[in-house]
Amino acid sequence: MSSSGWGPPPAPPRRPWALITVAAGCILALLLAVVGGVGVLVLRETAATTAGETSTTTSADAPSPSPTTTPPTPEPPAEPFHVLRRGEDPPEDLETLWAAMADNPMTQGDLPGSSTCELPDTPVDADLEQVQELATAAASCLNRIYSSAASDRGLRWAPARVVVTKQGERPDTECDWGEDKDSDRTLVCIIDATISFPLGADLGVDDVSDEDYPALVLWSIAAHFPALFMFTSTLAYYYLDLVDAEGEDSEKGQEAMRRYTSQTACLAALAVDRLPREVRPSPDLRSALEDPATWDPDRSTTVLAPESRARWISKGFGGEGKLSTCNSWSAPAEQVA
């Protein structure tokens, strides 16, 4: 129901389906076009054969012509991922679920850039209203990127909002914040696309300057947008079923969560790097984000080696918008340790 900090997997409920996405309609239209084309071809060949037989005069002793048959068109292999229809569950086969996580709208194509993004100057010790203004501006920039990415894939994007609260408070949403309510972590309720940002939230990087604080807040918020995109594309249900099937505490279940965490860290950097240069992290802040020493595993709810986290963040900053750069699901296991 919520995703927190810079670690845990998204957890949408089972299953609050929204409107059937445009992508499903596009896939159906494509299938109809293919089937229609094949059907026309078969009908034309059958009609031609029938006409030929009708116009041919044969004697009683002449052999009858062999009927013309058209070999069946082989069906293309099913893709591991497709946008789920209302009430549809992901496949149960584990191999298919793993393949779907590596081959889906979040691993293909580009993340669009945006030439417009302005973040207000905000010091580290800013009050709630100032941080709210900064967070709202950051979300606006990221919504433009992800809205375009969703539209390019025939998906509907519900703009995310960020609500800044005092420590120990959470906004009213469709999610039950549970034990995380009093934490200092940034959480996201993916049911209604609300990101809860506590004043003084743990953003991972310590001793950040006033000049770098807006970019760090932007990066922190960007780390939660992949969970929202997973929900929009229904990929979240593939991921949840994969972790459930493998067992959350099993070696493979833990690996799946590390791969997800690696991907989201990379995508946060990839998205921020698609914004204008003036709002991106400074060389000093980027160096801190890419430094394994920055990432204390005791401050994350997902056990991912600091070296791995830093590696995937660095990949994102150098990915030039290519989503395949952040495909941790096809990476060697040692890169997501």
PDB file of C-alpha atoms in Angstrom, residues 116-334:
ATOM      1  CA  THR A 116      11.046  23.295 -18.413  1.00  0.00           C
ATOM      2  CA  CYS A 117      11.661  22.922 -14.701  1.00  0.00           C
ATOM      3  CA  GLU A 118      12.145  25.563 -12.053  1.00  0.00           C
ATOM      4  CA  LEU A 119      12.902  24.845  -8.407  1.00  0.00           C
ATOM      5  CA  PRO A 120      12.725  27.636  -5.818  1.00  0.00           C
ATOM      6  CA  ASP A 121      15.849  28.344  -3.763  1.00  0.00           C
ATOM      7  CA  THR A 122      15.214  26.510  -0.520  1.00  0.00           C
ATOM      8  CA  PRO A 123      17.630  26.197   2.415  1.00  0.00           C
ATOM      9  CA  VAL A 124      18.067  22.981   4.364  1.00  0.00           C
ATOM     10  CA  ASP A 125      16.362  24.513   7.420  1.00  0.00           C
ATOM     11  CA  ALA A 126      13.376  25.843   5.451  1.00  0.00           C
ATOM     12  CA  ASP A 127       9.948  25.808   7.053  1.00  0.00           C
ATOM     13  CA  LEU A 128       7.082  23.556   5.996  1.00  0.00           C
ATOM     14  CA  GLU A 129       5.568  26.029   3.545  1.00  0.00           C
ATOM     15  CA  GLN A 130       8.893  26.555   1.764  1.00  0.00           C
ATOM     16  CA  VAL A 131       9.587  22.829   1.467  1.00  0.00           C
ATOM     17  CA  GLN A 132       6.025  22.267   0.235  1.00  0.00           C
ATOM     18  CA  GLU A 133       6.591  24.816  -2.521  1.00  0.00           C
ATOM     19  CA  LEU A 134       9.826  23.061  -3.488  1.00  0.00           C
ATOM     20  CA  ALA A 135       8.262  19.592  -3.410  1.00  0.00           C
ATOM     21  CA  THR A 136       5.289  20.703  -5.509  1.00  0.00           C
ATOM     22  CA  ALA A 137       7.625  22.199  -8.121  1.00  0.00           C
ATOM     23  CA  ALA A 138       9.733  19.020  -8.197  1.00  0.00           C
ATOM     24  CA  ALA A 139       6.657  16.821  -8.641  1.00  0.00           C
ATOM     25  CA  SER A 140       5.437  19.050 -11.472  1.00  0.00           C
ATOM     26  CA  CYS A 141       8.711  18.556 -13.340  1.00  0.00           C
ATOM     27  CA  LEU A 142       8.663  14.789 -12.873  1.00  0.00           C
ATOM     28  CA  ASN A 143       4.971  14.492 -13.767  1.00  0.00           C
ATOM     29  CA  ARG A 144       5.707  16.021 -17.166  1.00  0.00           C
ATOM     30  CA  ILE A 145       8.355  13.379 -17.849  1.00  0.00           C
ATOM     31  CA  TYR A 146       6.306  10.412 -16.698  1.00  0.00           C
ATOM     32  CA  SER A 147       3.089  11.662 -18.270  1.00  0.00           C
ATOM     33  CA  SER A 148       4.857  11.744 -21.634  1.00  0.00           C
ATOM     34  CA  ALA A 149       6.391   8.324 -21.021  1.00  0.00           C
ATOM     35  CA  ALA A 150       2.981   6.866 -20.163  1.00  0.00           C
ATOM     36  CA  SER A 151       1.323   8.511 -23.163  1.00  0.00           C
ATOM     37  CA  ASP A 152       4.020   7.153 -25.476  1.00  0.00           C
ATOM     38  CA  ARG A 153       3.091   3.667 -24.266  1.00  0.00           C
ATOM     39  CA  GLY A 154      -0.674   4.144 -24.420  1.00  0.00           C
ATOM     40  CA  LEU A 155      -1.012   4.354 -20.641  1.00  0.00           C
ATOM     41  CA  ARG A 156      -3.000   6.755 -18.491  1.00  0.00           C
ATOM     42  CA  TRP A 157      -0.939   8.747 -15.982  1.00  0.00           C
ATOM     43  CA  ALA A 158      -2.453  10.072 -12.754  1.00  0.00           C
ATOM     44  CA  PRO A 159      -0.287  13.048 -11.713  1.00  0.00           C
ATOM     45  CA  ALA A 160       1.483  12.517  -8.405  1.00  0.00           C
ATOM     46  CA  ARG A 161       1.206  15.065  -5.626  1.00  0.00           C
ATOM     47  CA  VAL A 162       3.642  15.605  -2.768  1.00  0.00           C
ATOM     48  CA  VAL A 163       2.356  16.537   0.672  1.00  0.00           C
ATOM     49  CA  VAL A 164       4.883  17.874   3.192  1.00  0.00           C
ATOM     50  CA  THR A 165       3.945  17.264   6.825  1.00  0.00           C
ATOM     51  CA  LYS A 166       5.446  17.653  10.247  1.00  0.00           C
ATOM     52  CA  GLN A 167       7.321  14.696  11.720  1.00  0.00           C
ATOM     53  CA  GLY A 168       4.892  12.055  12.993  1.00  0.00           C
ATOM     54  CA  GLU A 169       2.083  13.194  10.713  1.00  0.00           C
ATOM     55  CA  ARG A 170       0.900  11.776   7.378  1.00  0.00           C
ATOM     56  CA  PRO A 171      -1.633  13.106   4.874  1.00  0.00           C
ATOM     57  CA  ASP A 172      -5.077  11.577   4.573  1.00  0.00           C
ATOM     58  CA  THR A 173      -4.943   9.119   1.686  1.00  0.00           C
ATOM     59  CA  GLU A 174      -6.369   5.790   0.578  1.00  0.00           C
ATOM     60  CA  CYS A 175      -3.422   4.073   2.320  1.00  0.00           C
ATOM     61  CA  ASP A 176      -3.000   3.026   5.915  1.00  0.00           C
ATOM     62  CA  TRP A 177       0.490   4.225   6.808  1.00  0.00           C
ATOM     63  CA  GLY A 178       0.691   1.690   9.631  1.00  0.00           C
ATOM     64  CA  GLU A 179       3.999   1.441  11.489  1.00  0.00           C
ATOM     65  CA  ASP A 180       5.642   3.868   9.069  1.00  0.00           C
ATOM     66  CA  LYS A 181       3.413   6.762  10.128  1.00  0.00           C
ATOM     67  CA  ASP A 182       5.926   8.103  12.658  1.00  0.00           C
ATOM     68  CA  SER A 183       9.055   7.429  10.596  1.00  0.00           C
ATOM     69  CA  ASP A 184      11.178  10.117   8.958  1.00  0.00           C
ATOM     70  CA  ARG A 185      11.029   8.380   5.582  1.00  0.00           C
ATOM     71  CA  THR A 186       9.385   9.632   2.422  1.00  0.00           C
ATOM     72  CA  LEU A 187       6.460   7.309   1.624  1.00  0.00           C
ATOM     73  CA  VAL A 188       4.224   6.941  -1.393  1.00  0.00           C
ATOM     74  CA  CYS A 189       0.620   5.783  -1.508  1.00  0.00           C
ATOM     75  CA  ILE A 190       0.375   4.439  -5.038  1.00  0.00           C
ATOM     76  CA  ILE A 191      -3.402   4.003  -4.840  1.00  0.00           C
ATOM     77  CA  ASP A 192      -3.997   7.751  -5.079  1.00  0.00           C
ATOM     78  CA  ALA A 193      -0.491   8.833  -6.193  1.00  0.00           C
ATOM     79  CA  THR A 194       0.316  10.739  -3.012  1.00  0.00           C
ATOM     80  CA  ILE A 195       3.911  11.104  -1.833  1.00  0.00           C
ATOM     81  CA  SER A 196       4.225  11.869   1.874  1.00  0.00           C
ATOM     82  CA  PHE A 197       7.342  13.951   2.581  1.00  0.00           C
ATOM     83  CA  PRO A 198       8.040  14.647   6.281  1.00  0.00           C
ATOM     84  CA  LEU A 199       9.825  17.862   7.107  1.00  0.00           C
ATOM     85  CA  GLY A 200      13.436  16.888   7.786  1.00  0.00           C
ATOM     86  CA  ALA A 201      13.040  13.558   5.971  1.00  0.00           C
ATOM     87  CA  ASP A 202      16.036  11.234   5.741  1.00  0.00           C
ATOM     88  CA  LEU A 203      17.222  11.757   2.156  1.00  0.00           C
ATOM     89  CA  GLY A 204      20.302   9.570   2.443  1.00  0.00           C
ATOM     90  CA  VAL A 205      22.908  12.291   1.943  1.00  0.00           C
ATOM     91  CA  ASP A 206      24.152  14.054   5.076  1.00  0.00           C
ATOM     92  CA  ASP A 207      25.658  17.526   5.359  1.00  0.00           C
ATOM     93  CA  VAL A 208      24.071  18.818   2.148  1.00  0.00           C
ATOM     94  CA  SER A 209      24.479  22.515   1.389  1.00  0.00           C
ATOM     95  CA  ASP A 210      21.631  24.986   0.965  1.00  0.00           C
ATOM     96  CA  GLU A 211      22.506  25.265  -2.714  1.00  0.00           C
ATOM     97  CA  ASP A 212      22.233  21.499  -3.219  1.00  0.00           C
ATOM     98  CA  TYR A 213      19.137  20.903  -1.113  1.00  0.00           C
ATOM     99  CA  PRO A 214      16.538  21.522  -3.890  1.00  0.00           C
ATOM    100  CA  ALA A 215      18.245  19.039  -6.227  1.00  0.00           C
ATOM    101  CA  LEU A 216      18.475  16.453  -3.443  1.00  0.00           C
ATOM    102  CA  VAL A 217      14.750  16.805  -2.721  1.00  0.00           C
ATOM    103  CA  LEU A 218      14.067  16.444  -6.449  1.00  0.00           C
ATOM    104  CA  TRP A 219      16.148  13.250  -6.598  1.00  0.00           C
ATOM    105  CA  SER A 220      14.465  11.836  -3.490  1.00  0.00           C
ATOM    106  CA  ILE A 221      10.985  12.425  -4.891  1.00  0.00           C
ATOM    107  CA  ALA A 222      12.028  10.995  -8.265  1.00  0.00           C
ATOM    108  CA  ALA A 223      12.896   7.718  -6.540  1.00  0.00           C
ATOM    109  CA  HIS A 224       9.168   7.112  -5.893  1.00  0.00           C
ATOM    110  CA  PHE A 225       7.866   7.739  -9.398  1.00  0.00           C
ATOM    111  CA  PRO A 226       8.864   4.284 -10.736  1.00  0.00           C
ATOM    112  CA  ALA A 227       6.465   2.669  -8.238  1.00  0.00           C
ATOM    113  CA  LEU A 228       3.663   4.830  -9.614  1.00  0.00           C
ATOM    114  CA  PHE A 229       4.576   3.884 -13.185  1.00  0.00           C
ATOM    115  CA  MET A 230       4.594   0.204 -12.217  1.00  0.00           C
ATOM    116  CA  PHE A 231       1.074   0.597 -10.861  1.00  0.00           C
ATOM    117  CA  THR A 232      -0.123   2.446 -13.962  1.00  0.00           C
ATOM    118  CA  SER A 233       1.230  -0.241 -16.297  1.00  0.00           C
ATOM    119  CA  THR A 234       0.046  -3.110 -13.995  1.00  0.00           C
ATOM    120  CA  LEU A 235       3.671  -4.284 -13.766  1.00  0.00           C
ATOM    121  CA  ALA A 236       3.362  -3.906  -9.983  1.00  0.00           C
ATOM    122  CA  TYR A 237       1.165  -7.006  -9.873  1.00  0.00           C
ATOM    123  CA  TYR A 238       3.755  -9.077 -11.725  1.00  0.00           C
ATOM    124  CA  TYR A 239       6.344  -7.942  -9.204  1.00  0.00           C
ATOM    125  CA  LEU A 240       4.151  -8.639  -6.172  1.00  0.00           C
ATOM    126  CA  ASP A 241       3.227 -12.085  -7.423  1.00  0.00           C
ATOM    127  CA  LEU A 242       6.888 -12.829  -8.131  1.00  0.00           C
ATOM    128  CA  VAL A 243       7.949 -11.907  -4.587  1.00  0.00           C
ATOM    129  CA  ASP A 244       4.985 -13.802  -3.126  1.00  0.00           C
ATOM    130  CA  ALA A 245       5.719 -16.901  -5.194  1.00  0.00           C
ATOM    131  CA  GLU A 246       9.432 -16.910  -4.401  1.00  0.00           C
ATOM    132  CA  GLY A 247       8.844 -16.072  -0.745  1.00  0.00           C
ATOM    133  CA  GLU A 248       9.737 -12.651   0.641  1.00  0.00           C
ATOM    134  CA  ASP A 249      12.373 -14.077   2.972  1.00  0.00           C
ATOM    135  CA  SER A 250      13.815 -16.564   0.489  1.00  0.00           C
ATOM    136  CA  GLU A 251      17.054 -15.990  -1.376  1.00  0.00           C
ATOM    137  CA  LYS A 252      15.237 -15.430  -4.685  1.00  0.00           C
ATOM    138  CA  GLY A 253      12.633 -13.195  -3.066  1.00  0.00           C
ATOM    139  CA  GLN A 254      15.366 -11.036  -1.565  1.00  0.00           C
ATOM    140  CA  GLU A 255      17.105 -10.927  -4.941  1.00  0.00           C
ATOM    141  CA  ALA A 256      13.900  -9.693  -6.584  1.00  0.00           C
ATOM    142  CA  MET A 257      13.615  -6.872  -4.048  1.00  0.00           C
ATOM    143  CA  ARG A 258      17.259  -5.898  -4.555  1.00  0.00           C
ATOM    144  CA  ARG A 259      16.748  -5.802  -8.310  1.00  0.00           C
ATOM    145  CA  TYR A 260      13.701  -3.579  -7.852  1.00  0.00           C
ATOM    146  CA  THR A 261      15.615  -1.245  -5.520  1.00  0.00           C
ATOM    147  CA  SER A 262      18.517  -1.073  -7.975  1.00  0.00           C
ATOM    148  CA  GLN A 263      16.169  -0.204 -10.815  1.00  0.00           C
ATOM    149  CA  THR A 264      14.372   2.567  -8.912  1.00  0.00           C
ATOM    150  CA  ALA A 265      17.652   4.153  -7.772  1.00  0.00           C
ATOM    151  CA  CYS A 266      18.831   4.170 -11.380  1.00  0.00           C
ATOM    152  CA  LEU A 267      15.533   5.532 -12.714  1.00  0.00           C
ATOM    153  CA  ALA A 268      15.595   8.381 -10.179  1.00  0.00           C
ATOM    154  CA  ALA A 269      18.939   9.528 -11.551  1.00  0.00           C
ATOM    155  CA  LEU A 270      17.823   8.908 -15.141  1.00  0.00           C
ATOM    156  CA  ALA A 271      14.740  11.116 -14.691  1.00  0.00           C
ATOM    157  CA  VAL A 272      16.576  13.943 -12.942  1.00  0.00           C
ATOM    158  CA  ASP A 273      19.191  13.917 -15.674  1.00  0.00           C
ATOM    159  CA  ARG A 274      16.429  14.516 -18.257  1.00  0.00           C
ATOM    160  CA  LEU A 275      15.628  17.902 -16.707  1.00  0.00           C
ATOM    161  CA  PRO A 276      17.361  21.232 -17.405  1.00  0.00           C
ATOM    162  CA  ARG A 277      20.960  21.445 -16.254  1.00  0.00           C
ATOM    163  CA  GLU A 278      20.266  24.190 -13.704  1.00  0.00           C
ATOM    164  CA  VAL A 279      18.073  21.905 -11.556  1.00  0.00           C
ATOM    165  CA  ARG A 280      20.240  18.792 -11.751  1.00  0.00           C
ATOM    166  CA  PRO A 281      22.564  17.840  -8.896  1.00  0.00           C
ATOM    167  CA  SER A 282      25.799  19.802  -8.760  1.00  0.00           C
ATOM    168  CA  PRO A 283      29.076  17.915  -9.306  1.00  0.00           C
ATOM    169  CA  ASP A 284      29.525  17.728  -5.529  1.00  0.00           C
ATOM    170  CA  LEU A 285      26.035  16.353  -4.905  1.00  0.00           C
ATOM    171  CA  ARG A 286      26.261  13.905  -7.782  1.00  0.00           C
ATOM    172  CA  SER A 287      29.606  12.701  -6.445  1.00  0.00           C
ATOM    173  CA  ALA A 288      27.992  12.107  -3.049  1.00  0.00           C
ATOM    174  CA  LEU A 289      25.080  10.191  -4.596  1.00  0.00           C
ATOM    175  CA  GLU A 290      27.510   8.000  -6.550  1.00  0.00           C
ATOM    176  CA  ASP A 291      29.733   7.350  -3.514  1.00  0.00           C
ATOM    177  CA  PRO A 292      29.134   3.981  -1.789  1.00  0.00           C
ATOM    178  CA  ALA A 293      30.179   5.576   1.510  1.00  0.00           C
ATOM    179  CA  THR A 294      27.018   7.702   1.384  1.00  0.00           C
ATOM    180  CA  TRP A 295      24.659   4.754   1.579  1.00  0.00           C
ATOM    181  CA  ASP A 296      24.449   3.234   5.035  1.00  0.00           C
ATOM    182  CA  PRO A 297      22.554  -0.062   4.621  1.00  0.00           C
ATOM    183  CA  ASP A 298      21.205   0.259   8.169  1.00  0.00           C
ATOM    184  CA  ARG A 299      19.163   3.272   7.011  1.00  0.00           C
ATOM    185  CA  SER A 300      17.402   1.369   4.243  1.00  0.00           C
ATOM    186  CA  THR A 301      14.620  -1.181   4.586  1.00  0.00           C
ATOM    187  CA  THR A 302      16.030  -3.181   1.654  1.00  0.00           C
ATOM    188  CA  VAL A 303      19.426  -4.820   2.027  1.00  0.00           C
ATOM    189  CA  LEU A 304      21.388  -3.642  -0.989  1.00  0.00           C
ATOM    190  CA  ALA A 305      25.143  -3.267  -0.878  1.00  0.00           C
ATOM    191  CA  PRO A 306      26.223   0.399  -0.938  1.00  0.00           C
ATOM    192  CA  GLU A 307      28.463  -0.391  -3.914  1.00  0.00           C
ATOM    193  CA  SER A 308      25.489  -1.729  -5.861  1.00  0.00           C
ATOM    194  CA  ARG A 309      23.267   1.230  -5.033  1.00  0.00           C
ATOM    195  CA  ALA A 310      25.961   3.712  -6.003  1.00  0.00           C
ATOM    196  CA  ARG A 311      26.660   1.793  -9.230  1.00  0.00           C
ATOM    197  CA  TRP A 312      23.026   1.949 -10.360  1.00  0.00           C
ATOM    198  CA  ILE A 313      22.711   5.625  -9.485  1.00  0.00           C
ATOM    199  CA  SER A 314      25.788   6.304 -11.593  1.00  0.00           C
ATOM    200  CA  LYS A 315      24.307   4.287 -14.455  1.00  0.00           C
ATOM    201  CA  GLY A 316      21.185   6.435 -14.355  1.00  0.00           C
ATOM    202  CA  PHE A 317      23.074   9.716 -14.509  1.00  0.00           C
ATOM    203  CA  GLY A 318      24.954   8.440 -17.557  1.00  0.00           C
ATOM    204  CA  GLY A 319      22.014   6.703 -19.228  1.00  0.00           C
ATOM    205  CA  GLU A 320      20.940   9.533 -21.569  1.00  0.00           C
ATOM    206  CA  GLY A 321      17.300   8.634 -21.039  1.00  0.00           C
ATOM    207  CA  LYS A 322      17.623   4.994 -22.136  1.00  0.00           C
ATOM    208  CA  LEU A 323      15.393   2.878 -19.908  1.00  0.00           C
ATOM    209  CA  SER A 324      17.404  -0.207 -20.772  1.00  0.00           C
ATOM    210  CA  THR A 325      20.274   1.349 -18.814  1.00  0.00           C
ATOM    211  CA  CYS A 326      18.306   0.731 -15.623  1.00  0.00           C
ATOM    212  CA  ASN A 327      17.261  -2.832 -16.453  1.00  0.00           C
ATOM    213  CA  SER A 328      18.627  -4.425 -13.307  1.00  0.00           C
ATOM    214  CA  TRP A 329      16.478  -7.496 -13.984  1.00  0.00           C
ATOM    215  CA  SER A 330      18.793  -8.667 -16.750  1.00  0.00           C
ATOM    216  CA  ALA A 331      22.016  -7.741 -14.921  1.00  0.00           C
ATOM    217  CA  PRO A 332      24.385 -10.326 -13.423  1.00  0.00           C
ATOM    218  CA  ALA A 333      23.546 -11.232  -9.832  1.00  0.00           C
ATOM    219  CA  GLU A 334      26.773  -9.733  -8.492  1.00  0.00           C
TER     220      GLU A 334
END
